[in-house]
Coordinates of C-alpha atoms and ligand atoms in Angstrom, one line a residue:
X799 CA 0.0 0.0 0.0
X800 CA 2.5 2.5 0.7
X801 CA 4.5 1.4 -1.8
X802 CA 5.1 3.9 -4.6
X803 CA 6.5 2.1 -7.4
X804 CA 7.8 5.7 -8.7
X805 CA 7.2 5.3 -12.1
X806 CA 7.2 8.8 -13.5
X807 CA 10.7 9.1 -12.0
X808 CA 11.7 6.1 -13.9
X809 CA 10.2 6.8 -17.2
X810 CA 12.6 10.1 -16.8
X811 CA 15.8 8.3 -16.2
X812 CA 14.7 6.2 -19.0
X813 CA 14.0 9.0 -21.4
X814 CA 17.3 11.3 -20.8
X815 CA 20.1 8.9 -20.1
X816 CA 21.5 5.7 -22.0
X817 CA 21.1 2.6 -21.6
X818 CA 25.1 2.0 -20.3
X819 CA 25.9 5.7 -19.0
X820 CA 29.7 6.3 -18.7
X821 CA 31.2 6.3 -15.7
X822 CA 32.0 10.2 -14.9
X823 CA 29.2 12.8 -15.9
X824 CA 31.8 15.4 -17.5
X825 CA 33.1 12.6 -20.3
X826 CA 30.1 12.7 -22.5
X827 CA 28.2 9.3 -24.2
X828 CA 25.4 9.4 -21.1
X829 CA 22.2 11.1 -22.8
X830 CA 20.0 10.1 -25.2
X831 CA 19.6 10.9 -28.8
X832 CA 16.3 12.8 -29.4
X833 CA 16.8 14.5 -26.1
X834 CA 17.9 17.3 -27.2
X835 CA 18.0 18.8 -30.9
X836 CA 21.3 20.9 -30.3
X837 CA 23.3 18.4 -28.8
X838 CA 22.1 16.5 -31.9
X839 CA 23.4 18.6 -34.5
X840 CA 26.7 18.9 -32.4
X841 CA 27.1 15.1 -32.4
X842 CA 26.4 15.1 -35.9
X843 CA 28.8 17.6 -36.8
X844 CA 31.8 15.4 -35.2
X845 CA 30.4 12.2 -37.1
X846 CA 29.6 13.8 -40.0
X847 CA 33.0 15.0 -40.6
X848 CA 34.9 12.6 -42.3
X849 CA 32.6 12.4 -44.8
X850 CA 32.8 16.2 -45.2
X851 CA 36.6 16.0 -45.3
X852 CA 36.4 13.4 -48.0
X853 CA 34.1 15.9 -50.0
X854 CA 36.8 18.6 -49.9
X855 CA 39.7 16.0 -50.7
X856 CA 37.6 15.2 -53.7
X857 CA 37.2 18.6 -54.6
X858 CA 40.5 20.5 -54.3
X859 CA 42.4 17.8 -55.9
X860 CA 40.0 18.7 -59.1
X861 CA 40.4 22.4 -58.4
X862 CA 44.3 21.9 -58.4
X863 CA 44.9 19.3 -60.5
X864 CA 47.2 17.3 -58.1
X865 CA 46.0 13.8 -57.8
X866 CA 48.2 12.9 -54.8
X867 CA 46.7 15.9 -52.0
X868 CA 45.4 14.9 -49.2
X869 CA 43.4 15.3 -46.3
X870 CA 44.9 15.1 -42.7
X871 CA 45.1 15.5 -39.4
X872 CA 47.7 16.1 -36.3
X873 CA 47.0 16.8 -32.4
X874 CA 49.8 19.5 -32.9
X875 CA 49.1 21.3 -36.0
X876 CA 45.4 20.1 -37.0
X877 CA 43.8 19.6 -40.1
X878 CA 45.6 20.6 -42.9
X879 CA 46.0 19.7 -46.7
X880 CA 48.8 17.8 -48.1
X881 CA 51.3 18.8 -51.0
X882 CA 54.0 16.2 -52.0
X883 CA 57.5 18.9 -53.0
X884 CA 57.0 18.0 -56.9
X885 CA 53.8 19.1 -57.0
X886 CA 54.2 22.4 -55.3
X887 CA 53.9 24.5 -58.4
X888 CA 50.4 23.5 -58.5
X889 CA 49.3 24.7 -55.3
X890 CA 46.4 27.7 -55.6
X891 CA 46.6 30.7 -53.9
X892 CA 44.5 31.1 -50.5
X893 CA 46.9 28.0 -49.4
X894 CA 48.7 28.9 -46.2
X895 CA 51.5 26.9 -45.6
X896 CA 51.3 25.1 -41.4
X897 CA 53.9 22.8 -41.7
X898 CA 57.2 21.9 -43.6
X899 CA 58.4 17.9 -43.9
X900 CA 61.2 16.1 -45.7
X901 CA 58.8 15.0 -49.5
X902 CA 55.7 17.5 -48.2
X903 CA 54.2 20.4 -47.5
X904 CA 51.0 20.8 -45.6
X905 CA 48.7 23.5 -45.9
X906 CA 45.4 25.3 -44.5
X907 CA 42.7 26.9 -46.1
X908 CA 39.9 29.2 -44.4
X909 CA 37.0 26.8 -45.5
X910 CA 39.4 24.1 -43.5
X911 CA 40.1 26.3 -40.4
X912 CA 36.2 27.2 -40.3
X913 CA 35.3 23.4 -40.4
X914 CA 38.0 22.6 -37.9
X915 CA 36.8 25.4 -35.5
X916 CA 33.2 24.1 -35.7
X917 CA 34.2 20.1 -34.7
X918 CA 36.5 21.3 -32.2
X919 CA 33.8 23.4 -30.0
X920 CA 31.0 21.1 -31.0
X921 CA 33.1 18.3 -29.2
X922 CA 33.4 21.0 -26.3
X923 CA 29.9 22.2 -26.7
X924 CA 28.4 18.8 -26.6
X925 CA 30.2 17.5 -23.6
X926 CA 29.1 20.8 -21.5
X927 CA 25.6 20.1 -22.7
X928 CA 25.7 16.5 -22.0
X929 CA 26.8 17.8 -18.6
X930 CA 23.9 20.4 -18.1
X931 CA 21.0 18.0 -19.3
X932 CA 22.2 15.4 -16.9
X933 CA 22.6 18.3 -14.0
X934 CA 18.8 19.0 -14.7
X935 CA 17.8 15.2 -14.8
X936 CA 19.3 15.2 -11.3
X937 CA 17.7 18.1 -9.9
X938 CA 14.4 16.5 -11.0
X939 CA 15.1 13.3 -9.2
X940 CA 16.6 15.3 -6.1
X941 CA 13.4 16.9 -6.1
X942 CA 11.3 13.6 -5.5
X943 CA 13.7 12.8 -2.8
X944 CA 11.1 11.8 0.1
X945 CA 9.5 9.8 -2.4
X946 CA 12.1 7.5 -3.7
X947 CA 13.2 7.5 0.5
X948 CA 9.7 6.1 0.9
X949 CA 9.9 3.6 -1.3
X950 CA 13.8 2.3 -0.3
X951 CA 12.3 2.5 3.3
X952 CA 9.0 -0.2 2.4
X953 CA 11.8 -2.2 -0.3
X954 CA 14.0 -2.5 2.9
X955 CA 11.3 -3.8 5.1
X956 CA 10.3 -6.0 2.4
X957 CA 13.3 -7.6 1.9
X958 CA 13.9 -8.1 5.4
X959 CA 10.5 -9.9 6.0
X960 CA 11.1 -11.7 3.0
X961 CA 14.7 -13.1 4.1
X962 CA 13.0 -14.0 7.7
X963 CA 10.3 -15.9 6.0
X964 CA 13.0 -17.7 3.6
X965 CA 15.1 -19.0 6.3
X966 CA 12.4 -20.1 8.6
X967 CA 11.1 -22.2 5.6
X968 CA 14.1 -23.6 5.3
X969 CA 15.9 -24.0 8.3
X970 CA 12.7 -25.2 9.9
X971 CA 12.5 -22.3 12.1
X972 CA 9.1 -22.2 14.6
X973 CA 7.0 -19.2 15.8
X974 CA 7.9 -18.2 19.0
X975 CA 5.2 -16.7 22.2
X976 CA 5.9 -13.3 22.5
X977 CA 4.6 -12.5 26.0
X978 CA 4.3 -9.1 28.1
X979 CA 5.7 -11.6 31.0
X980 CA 9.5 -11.7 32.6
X981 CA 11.0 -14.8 31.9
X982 CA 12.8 -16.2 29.0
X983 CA 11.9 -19.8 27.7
X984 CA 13.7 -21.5 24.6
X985 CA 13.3 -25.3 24.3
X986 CA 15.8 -27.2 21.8
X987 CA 17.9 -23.5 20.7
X988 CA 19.8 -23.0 18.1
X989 CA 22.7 -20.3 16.5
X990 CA 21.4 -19.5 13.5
X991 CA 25.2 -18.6 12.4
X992 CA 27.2 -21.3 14.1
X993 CA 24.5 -24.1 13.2
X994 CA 25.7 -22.9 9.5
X995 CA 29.2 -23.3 10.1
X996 CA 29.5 -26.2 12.1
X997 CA 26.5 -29.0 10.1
X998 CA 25.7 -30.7 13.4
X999 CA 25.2 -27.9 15.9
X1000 CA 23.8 -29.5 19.5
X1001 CA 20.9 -27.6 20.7
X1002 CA 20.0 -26.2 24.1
X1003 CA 17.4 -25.3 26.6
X1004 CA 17.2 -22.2 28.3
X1005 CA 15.2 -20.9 31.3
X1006 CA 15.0 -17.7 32.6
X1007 CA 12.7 -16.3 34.8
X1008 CA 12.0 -14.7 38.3
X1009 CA 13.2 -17.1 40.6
X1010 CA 16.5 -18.0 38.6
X1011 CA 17.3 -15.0 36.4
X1012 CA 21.2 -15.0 36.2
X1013 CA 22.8 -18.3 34.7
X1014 CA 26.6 -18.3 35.4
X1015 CA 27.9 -20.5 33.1
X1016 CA 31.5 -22.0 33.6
X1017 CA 32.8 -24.4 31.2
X1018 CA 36.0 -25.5 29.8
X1019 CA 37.7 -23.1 26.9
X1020 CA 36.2 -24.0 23.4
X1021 CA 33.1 -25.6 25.3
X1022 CA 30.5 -23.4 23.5
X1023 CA 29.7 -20.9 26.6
X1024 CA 29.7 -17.7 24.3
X1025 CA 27.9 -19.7 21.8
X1026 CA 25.0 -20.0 24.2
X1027 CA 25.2 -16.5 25.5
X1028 CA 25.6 -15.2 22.4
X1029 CA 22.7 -17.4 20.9
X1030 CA 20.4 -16.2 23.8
X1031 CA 21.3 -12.7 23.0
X1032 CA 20.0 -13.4 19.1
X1033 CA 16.8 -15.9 20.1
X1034 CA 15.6 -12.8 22.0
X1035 CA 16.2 -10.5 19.3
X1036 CA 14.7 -12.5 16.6
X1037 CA 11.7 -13.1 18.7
X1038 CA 11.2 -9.4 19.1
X1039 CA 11.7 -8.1 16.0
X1040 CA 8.9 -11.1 15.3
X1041 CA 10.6 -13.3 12.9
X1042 CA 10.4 -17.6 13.8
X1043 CA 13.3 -18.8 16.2
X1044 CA 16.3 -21.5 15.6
X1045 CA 14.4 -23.7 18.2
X1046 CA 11.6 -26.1 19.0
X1047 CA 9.6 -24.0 21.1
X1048 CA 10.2 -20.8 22.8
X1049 CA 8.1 -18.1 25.1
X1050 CA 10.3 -14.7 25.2
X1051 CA 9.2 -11.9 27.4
X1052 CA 9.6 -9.0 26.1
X1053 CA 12.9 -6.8 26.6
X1054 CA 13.7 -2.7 27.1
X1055 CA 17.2 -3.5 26.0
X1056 CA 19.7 -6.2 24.9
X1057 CA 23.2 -5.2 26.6
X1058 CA 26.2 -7.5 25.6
X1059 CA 29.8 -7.6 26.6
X1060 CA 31.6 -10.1 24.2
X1061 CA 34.7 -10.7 22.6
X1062 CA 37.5 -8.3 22.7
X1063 CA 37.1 -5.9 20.2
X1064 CA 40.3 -3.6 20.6
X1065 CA 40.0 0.1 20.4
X1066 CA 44.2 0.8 20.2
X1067 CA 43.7 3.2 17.9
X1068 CA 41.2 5.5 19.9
X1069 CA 43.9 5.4 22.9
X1070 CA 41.8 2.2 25.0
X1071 CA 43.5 -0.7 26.1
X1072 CA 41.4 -3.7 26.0
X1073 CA 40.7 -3.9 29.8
X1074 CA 39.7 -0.2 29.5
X1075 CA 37.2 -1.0 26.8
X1076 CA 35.8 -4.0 28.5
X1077 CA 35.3 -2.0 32.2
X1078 CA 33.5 0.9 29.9
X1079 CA 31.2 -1.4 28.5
X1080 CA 30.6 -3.3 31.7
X1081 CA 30.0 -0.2 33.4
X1082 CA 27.4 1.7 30.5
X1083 CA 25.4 -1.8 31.6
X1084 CA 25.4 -1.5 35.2
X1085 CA 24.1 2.3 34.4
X1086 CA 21.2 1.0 31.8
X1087 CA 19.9 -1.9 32.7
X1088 CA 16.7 -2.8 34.2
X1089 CA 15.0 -5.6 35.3
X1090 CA 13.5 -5.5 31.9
X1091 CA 16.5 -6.3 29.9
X1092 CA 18.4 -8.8 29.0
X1093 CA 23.0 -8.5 29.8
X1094 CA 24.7 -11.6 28.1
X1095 CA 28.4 -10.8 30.0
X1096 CA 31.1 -12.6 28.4
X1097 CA 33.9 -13.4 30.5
X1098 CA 34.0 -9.7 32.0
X1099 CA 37.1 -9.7 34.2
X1100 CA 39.5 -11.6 32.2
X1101 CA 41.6 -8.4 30.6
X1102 CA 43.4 -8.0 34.6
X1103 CA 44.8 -9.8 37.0
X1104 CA 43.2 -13.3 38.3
X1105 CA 42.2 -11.3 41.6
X1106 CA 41.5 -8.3 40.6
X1107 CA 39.2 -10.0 37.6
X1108 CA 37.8 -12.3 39.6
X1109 CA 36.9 -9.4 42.5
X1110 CA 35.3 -7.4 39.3
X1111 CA 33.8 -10.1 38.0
X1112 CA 31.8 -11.3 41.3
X1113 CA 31.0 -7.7 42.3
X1114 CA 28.9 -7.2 38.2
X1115 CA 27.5 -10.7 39.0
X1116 CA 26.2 -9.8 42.6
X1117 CA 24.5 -6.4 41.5
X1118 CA 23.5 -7.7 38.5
X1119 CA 21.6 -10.8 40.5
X1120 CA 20.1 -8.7 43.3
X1121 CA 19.7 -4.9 42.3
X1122 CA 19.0 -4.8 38.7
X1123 CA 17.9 -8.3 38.6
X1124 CA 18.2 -8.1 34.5
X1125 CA 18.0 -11.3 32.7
X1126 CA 21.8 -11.7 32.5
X1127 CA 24.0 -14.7 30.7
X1128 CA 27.1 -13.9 32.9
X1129 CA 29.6 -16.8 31.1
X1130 CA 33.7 -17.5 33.3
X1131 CA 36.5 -19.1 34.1
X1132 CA 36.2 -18.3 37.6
X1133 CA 35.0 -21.5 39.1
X1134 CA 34.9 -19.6 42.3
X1135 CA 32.0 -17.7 41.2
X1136 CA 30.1 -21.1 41.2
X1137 CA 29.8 -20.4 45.0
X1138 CA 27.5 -17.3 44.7
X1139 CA 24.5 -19.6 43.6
X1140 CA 24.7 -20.9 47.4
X1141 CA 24.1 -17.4 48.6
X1142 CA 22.3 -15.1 46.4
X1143 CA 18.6 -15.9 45.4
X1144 CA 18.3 -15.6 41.4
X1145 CA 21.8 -16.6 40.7
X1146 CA 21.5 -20.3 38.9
X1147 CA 25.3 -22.3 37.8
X1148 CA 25.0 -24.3 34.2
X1149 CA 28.2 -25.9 32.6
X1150 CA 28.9 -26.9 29.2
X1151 CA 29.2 -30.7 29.0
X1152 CA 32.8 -32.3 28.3
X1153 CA 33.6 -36.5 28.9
X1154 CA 37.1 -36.7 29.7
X1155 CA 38.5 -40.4 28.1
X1156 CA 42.0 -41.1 29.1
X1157 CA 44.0 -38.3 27.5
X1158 CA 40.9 -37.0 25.5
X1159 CA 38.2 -34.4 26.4
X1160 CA 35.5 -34.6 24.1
X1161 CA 33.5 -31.3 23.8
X1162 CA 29.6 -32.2 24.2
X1163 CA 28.3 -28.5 23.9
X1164 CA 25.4 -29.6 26.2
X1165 CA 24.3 -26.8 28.7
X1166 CA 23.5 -28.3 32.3
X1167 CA 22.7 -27.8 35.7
X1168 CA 25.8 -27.6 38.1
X1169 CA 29.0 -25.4 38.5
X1170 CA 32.7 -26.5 36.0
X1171 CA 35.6 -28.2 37.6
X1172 CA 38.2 -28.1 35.4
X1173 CA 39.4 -25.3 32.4
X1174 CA 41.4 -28.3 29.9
X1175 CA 42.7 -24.8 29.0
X1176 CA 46.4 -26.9 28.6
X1177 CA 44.6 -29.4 26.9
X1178 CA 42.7 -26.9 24.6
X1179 CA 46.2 -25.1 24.0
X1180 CA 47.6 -28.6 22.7
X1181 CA 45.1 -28.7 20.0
X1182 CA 45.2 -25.4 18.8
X1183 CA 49.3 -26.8 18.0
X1184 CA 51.3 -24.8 21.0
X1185 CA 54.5 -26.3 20.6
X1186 CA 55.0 -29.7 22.8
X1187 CA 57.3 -28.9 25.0
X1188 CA 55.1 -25.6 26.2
X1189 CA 52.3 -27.8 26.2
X1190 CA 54.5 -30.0 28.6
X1191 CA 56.0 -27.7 30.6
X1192 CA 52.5 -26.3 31.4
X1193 CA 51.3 -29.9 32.2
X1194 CA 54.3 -29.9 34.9
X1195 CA 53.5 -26.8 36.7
X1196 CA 49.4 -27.0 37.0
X1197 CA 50.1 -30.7 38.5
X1198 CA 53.0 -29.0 40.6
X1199 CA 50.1 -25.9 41.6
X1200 CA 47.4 -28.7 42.2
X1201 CA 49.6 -31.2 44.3
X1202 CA 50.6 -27.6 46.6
X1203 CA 46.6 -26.2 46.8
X1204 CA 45.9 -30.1 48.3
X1205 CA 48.6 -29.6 50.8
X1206 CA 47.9 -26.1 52.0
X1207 CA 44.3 -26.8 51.8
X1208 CA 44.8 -29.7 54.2
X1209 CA 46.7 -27.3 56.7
X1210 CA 44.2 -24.9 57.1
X1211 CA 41.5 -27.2 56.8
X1212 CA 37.7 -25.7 55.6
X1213 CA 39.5 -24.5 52.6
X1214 CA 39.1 -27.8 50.7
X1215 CA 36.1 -26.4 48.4
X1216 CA 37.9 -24.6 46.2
X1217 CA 37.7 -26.2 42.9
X1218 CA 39.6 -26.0 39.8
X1219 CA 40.9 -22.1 39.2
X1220 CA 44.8 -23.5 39.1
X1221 CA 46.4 -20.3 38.4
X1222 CA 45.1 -18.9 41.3
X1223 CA 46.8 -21.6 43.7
X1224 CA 49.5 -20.8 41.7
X1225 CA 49.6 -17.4 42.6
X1226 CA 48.8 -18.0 46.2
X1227 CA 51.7 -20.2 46.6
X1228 CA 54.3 -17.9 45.2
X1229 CA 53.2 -15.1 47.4
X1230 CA 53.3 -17.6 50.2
X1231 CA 50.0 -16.8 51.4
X1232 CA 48.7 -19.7 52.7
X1233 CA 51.9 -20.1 54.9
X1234 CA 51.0 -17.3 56.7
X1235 CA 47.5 -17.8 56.6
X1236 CA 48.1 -21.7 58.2
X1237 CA 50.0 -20.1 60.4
X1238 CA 48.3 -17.1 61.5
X1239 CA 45.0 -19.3 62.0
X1240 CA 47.6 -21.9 64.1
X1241 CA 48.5 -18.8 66.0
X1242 CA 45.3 -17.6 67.0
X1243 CA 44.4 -21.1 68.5
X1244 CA 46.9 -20.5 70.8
X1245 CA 46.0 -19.7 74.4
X1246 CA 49.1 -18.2 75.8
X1247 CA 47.7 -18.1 79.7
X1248 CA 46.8 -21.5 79.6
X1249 CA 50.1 -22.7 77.6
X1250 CA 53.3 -23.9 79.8
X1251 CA 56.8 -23.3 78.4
X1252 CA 56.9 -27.1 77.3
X1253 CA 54.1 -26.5 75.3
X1254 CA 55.1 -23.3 73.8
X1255 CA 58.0 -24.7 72.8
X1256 CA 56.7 -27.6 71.1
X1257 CA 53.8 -25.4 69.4
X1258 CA 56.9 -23.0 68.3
X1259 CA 58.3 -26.4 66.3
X1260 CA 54.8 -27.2 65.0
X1261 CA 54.6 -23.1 63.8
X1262 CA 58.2 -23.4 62.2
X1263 CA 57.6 -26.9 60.3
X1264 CA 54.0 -25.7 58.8
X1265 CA 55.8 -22.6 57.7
X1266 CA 58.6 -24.7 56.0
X1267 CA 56.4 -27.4 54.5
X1268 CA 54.8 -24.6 52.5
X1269 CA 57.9 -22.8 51.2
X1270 CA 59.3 -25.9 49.8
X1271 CA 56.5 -26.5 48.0
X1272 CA 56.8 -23.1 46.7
X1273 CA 60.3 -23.0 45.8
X1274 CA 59.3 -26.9 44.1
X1275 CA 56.7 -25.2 41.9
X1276 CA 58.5 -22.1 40.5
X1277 CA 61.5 -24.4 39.7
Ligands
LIG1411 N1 26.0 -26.1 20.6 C1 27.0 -26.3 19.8 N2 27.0 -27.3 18.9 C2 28.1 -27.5 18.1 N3 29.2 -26.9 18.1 C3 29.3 -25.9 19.0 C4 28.2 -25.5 19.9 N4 28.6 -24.5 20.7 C5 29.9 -24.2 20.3 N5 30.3 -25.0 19.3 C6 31.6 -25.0 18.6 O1 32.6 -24.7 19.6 C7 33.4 -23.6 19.3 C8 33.8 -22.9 20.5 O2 32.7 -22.4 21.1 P1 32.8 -21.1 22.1 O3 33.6 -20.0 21.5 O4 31.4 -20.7 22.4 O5 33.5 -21.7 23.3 P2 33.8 -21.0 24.7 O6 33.3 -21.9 25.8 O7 33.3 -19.6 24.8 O8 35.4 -21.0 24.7 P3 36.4 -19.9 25.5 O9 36.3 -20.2 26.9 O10 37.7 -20.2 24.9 O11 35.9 -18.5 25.2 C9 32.5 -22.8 18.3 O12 33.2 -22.0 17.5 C10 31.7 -23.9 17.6 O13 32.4 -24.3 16.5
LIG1412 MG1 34.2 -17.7 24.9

């Protein structure tokens, strides 16, 4: 209906320009014959003279008698009329002479010059013209501007309905439930994109709603956790810009917004380093979003420091869960985080599926219930082809890390539930923290009224061996 199919505009175009326009308006060869009767005559003037030239050939070699004269033509001198030396008795008066050569002379008459005058400018003229008709074709068509927006504005739509029909016709897509309601519900989701790529893409559930409306999803590297964020990000979208979903079945409330942080997109050139970037982003989100949108946070806290990213990274997921309460896909490699579910209503823990088989891990992409133990970032590293003795050496110090955490976690006992993070054991040990920390809590057991020197000695031997057992094991691991 409000579809203008502009066809006075095109019957225009039609009329004035040629069918295969040259390339720069100023050249000439873009308008129509019958468009104009003077540029006509001027085009006919360049065409027709050869045949002109010919005519006067013909006639001042029977005026002068010299059979040989001819008619030419030079970029530096012009036209002119040709006289081989032997004839040059013959030549008439009125003949000015333009140019001298070895066997020839070559001469210009006034009837020559006039005629070379007239094709010159009407090559010229008929380019300006050319010029100036197109100018005032354009300015017609500028003038209908709105219009022809119009109708690029209802071809747009168009074709974007018509692409969302196509693909859900072919891919099998299903109508989702748009509702007015909070929660999220996709049964059997799909990435459009990935499922491309990939042939056999693995498809997942997802729930949403008041009770549990921030998933943190750990998983092992190349496990297919930004895959399902990002998929829940574009299942949303789709729904609500009402095209059919990737999925079996779905029921999507409706959001205010769709806040992401993915990826690592660098910004070097504007002056941002990548952790920059990443806080800005995670911040504009903690500033906008309500408990109407939707925040799929990709691994925010990984461009610092393990503690300092971790810290970050708990503090977003904490606010996120109970002040904004957003729907939020909050995807990391802090298994730490895992904990918050225990404390904080709303906050849920899924993990991506992986089968470990002797020395392989085999990636399921399945999303379920429960918190990640284990990275397999060494593993992952090994078959993206880091070189095998990195690969080994890496090995070496994460068993060296783990064998240290079980120690120290032993010593100061409660501890133990710490599960996976290695690097941060890692860390721990080579600051010698929990040395201090085994000891301090050794320490504060101690009832110094109540202890007799016998005792204090043998708890000052119990205080110096806990506090060597852990620096060996540090000096072992950094070896
Ligand atoms: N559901 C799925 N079905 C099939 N293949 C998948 C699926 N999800 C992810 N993949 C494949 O796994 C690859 C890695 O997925 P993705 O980048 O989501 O992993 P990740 O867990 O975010 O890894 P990292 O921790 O390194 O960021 C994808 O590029 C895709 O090829
Ligand atoms: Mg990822």
């Amino acid at each position: 209906d409000a579809m203008d199919p502009l066809q006075d505009i095109h019957a225009e175009i039609q009329q004035v320009l040629v069918d295969e326009p040259r390339a720069l308006a100023k050249e000439g060869g873009i308008i129509r014959v019958g468009v104009s009767a003077e540029l006509d005559e001027l085009r006919a003037i360049q065409t027709n003279g050869s045949g002109w030239l010919a005519r006067l050939e013909q006639q001042e070699r029977e005026r002068t008698g010299i059979a040989n004269l001819r008619v030419g033509f030079n970029k530096v001198f012009g036209y002119y009329l040709e006289v081989t030396k032997s004839n040059l008795h013959a030549v008439p008066q009125g003949y000015l002479r333009r140019q001298t050569l070895v066997h020839a002379e070559r001469f210009i008459t006034d009837e020559l010059r006039r005629f070379e005058e007239k094709v010159l400018s009407a090559a010229d003229r008929s380019r300006l013209l050319e010029y100036e008709l197109f100018t005032r074709l354009r300015e017609q068509v500028a003038a209908q501007a709105d219009r022809l927006r119009q109708t690029a504005e209802v071809l747009g739509t168009l074709d974007v309905l018509c692409a969302l029909a196509e693909v859900a016709a072919k891919k099998g897509w299903r109508r989702p439930e748009v509702s007015e309601e909070y929660g999220v519900r996709i049964i059997e989701g799909r990435h459009p994109v990935v499922e491309a790529l990939t042939g056999s893409f693995v498809p997942n559930d997802l729930s949403l709603d008041e009770s549990t409306h921030l998933l943190l999803l750990t998983g092992p590297n190349a496990a297919g956790k930004s895959t399902y964020a990002r998929q829940a990000a574009l299942l949303v979208l789709l729904a609500q810009i009402g095209s059919f979903l990737p999925a079996e079945a779905a029921t999507v409330g409706v959001v205010d917004r769709i806040f992401t942080r993915v990826g690592a997109a660098d910004f070097l050139a504007r002056g941002l380093s990548t952790f920059m970037v990443e806080m800005m982003e995670t911040a504009n989100i903690l500033r906008h979003a309500t408990a109407k949108s939707l925040v799929i946070l990709d691994e925010v806290g990984r461009g610092t420091g393990t503690s300092d990213g971790q810290a970050i990274a708990q503090a977003v997921a904490e606010i996120l869960a109970q002040e904004v309460k957003a729907k939020t896909l909050f995807t990391t490699h802090y298994h730490e985080l895992a904990r918050l579910a225990e404390t904080i209503p709303g906050i849920a823990n899924a993990r991506l599926e992986v089968r470990e088989d002797q020395d392989e891990v085999k990636f399921l992409y399945k999303v379920v219930p429960g918190a990640a133990q284990k990275s397999y970032g060494v593993y992952v590293a090994r078959l993206a082809g880091l070189p095998p003795q990195v690969v080994q050496r890496a090995g070496e110090l994460l068993a060296g890390w783990q064998q240290e955490k079980e120690r120290t976690a032993l010593g100061t006992d409660g501890e133990t539930g710490d599960s996976g993070e290695s690097s941060r054991s890692g860390k721990y040990g080579a600051n010698g923290r929990p040395a201090a920390q085994t000891v301090l809590e050794r320490l504060l057991q101690i009832d110094p009224l109540h202890t007799t020197p016998l005792d204090a000695l043998v708890l000052l031997a119990e205080l110096k061996k806990l506090a060597e057992g852990t620096e060996r094991n540090k000096v072992k691991g950094e070896r």
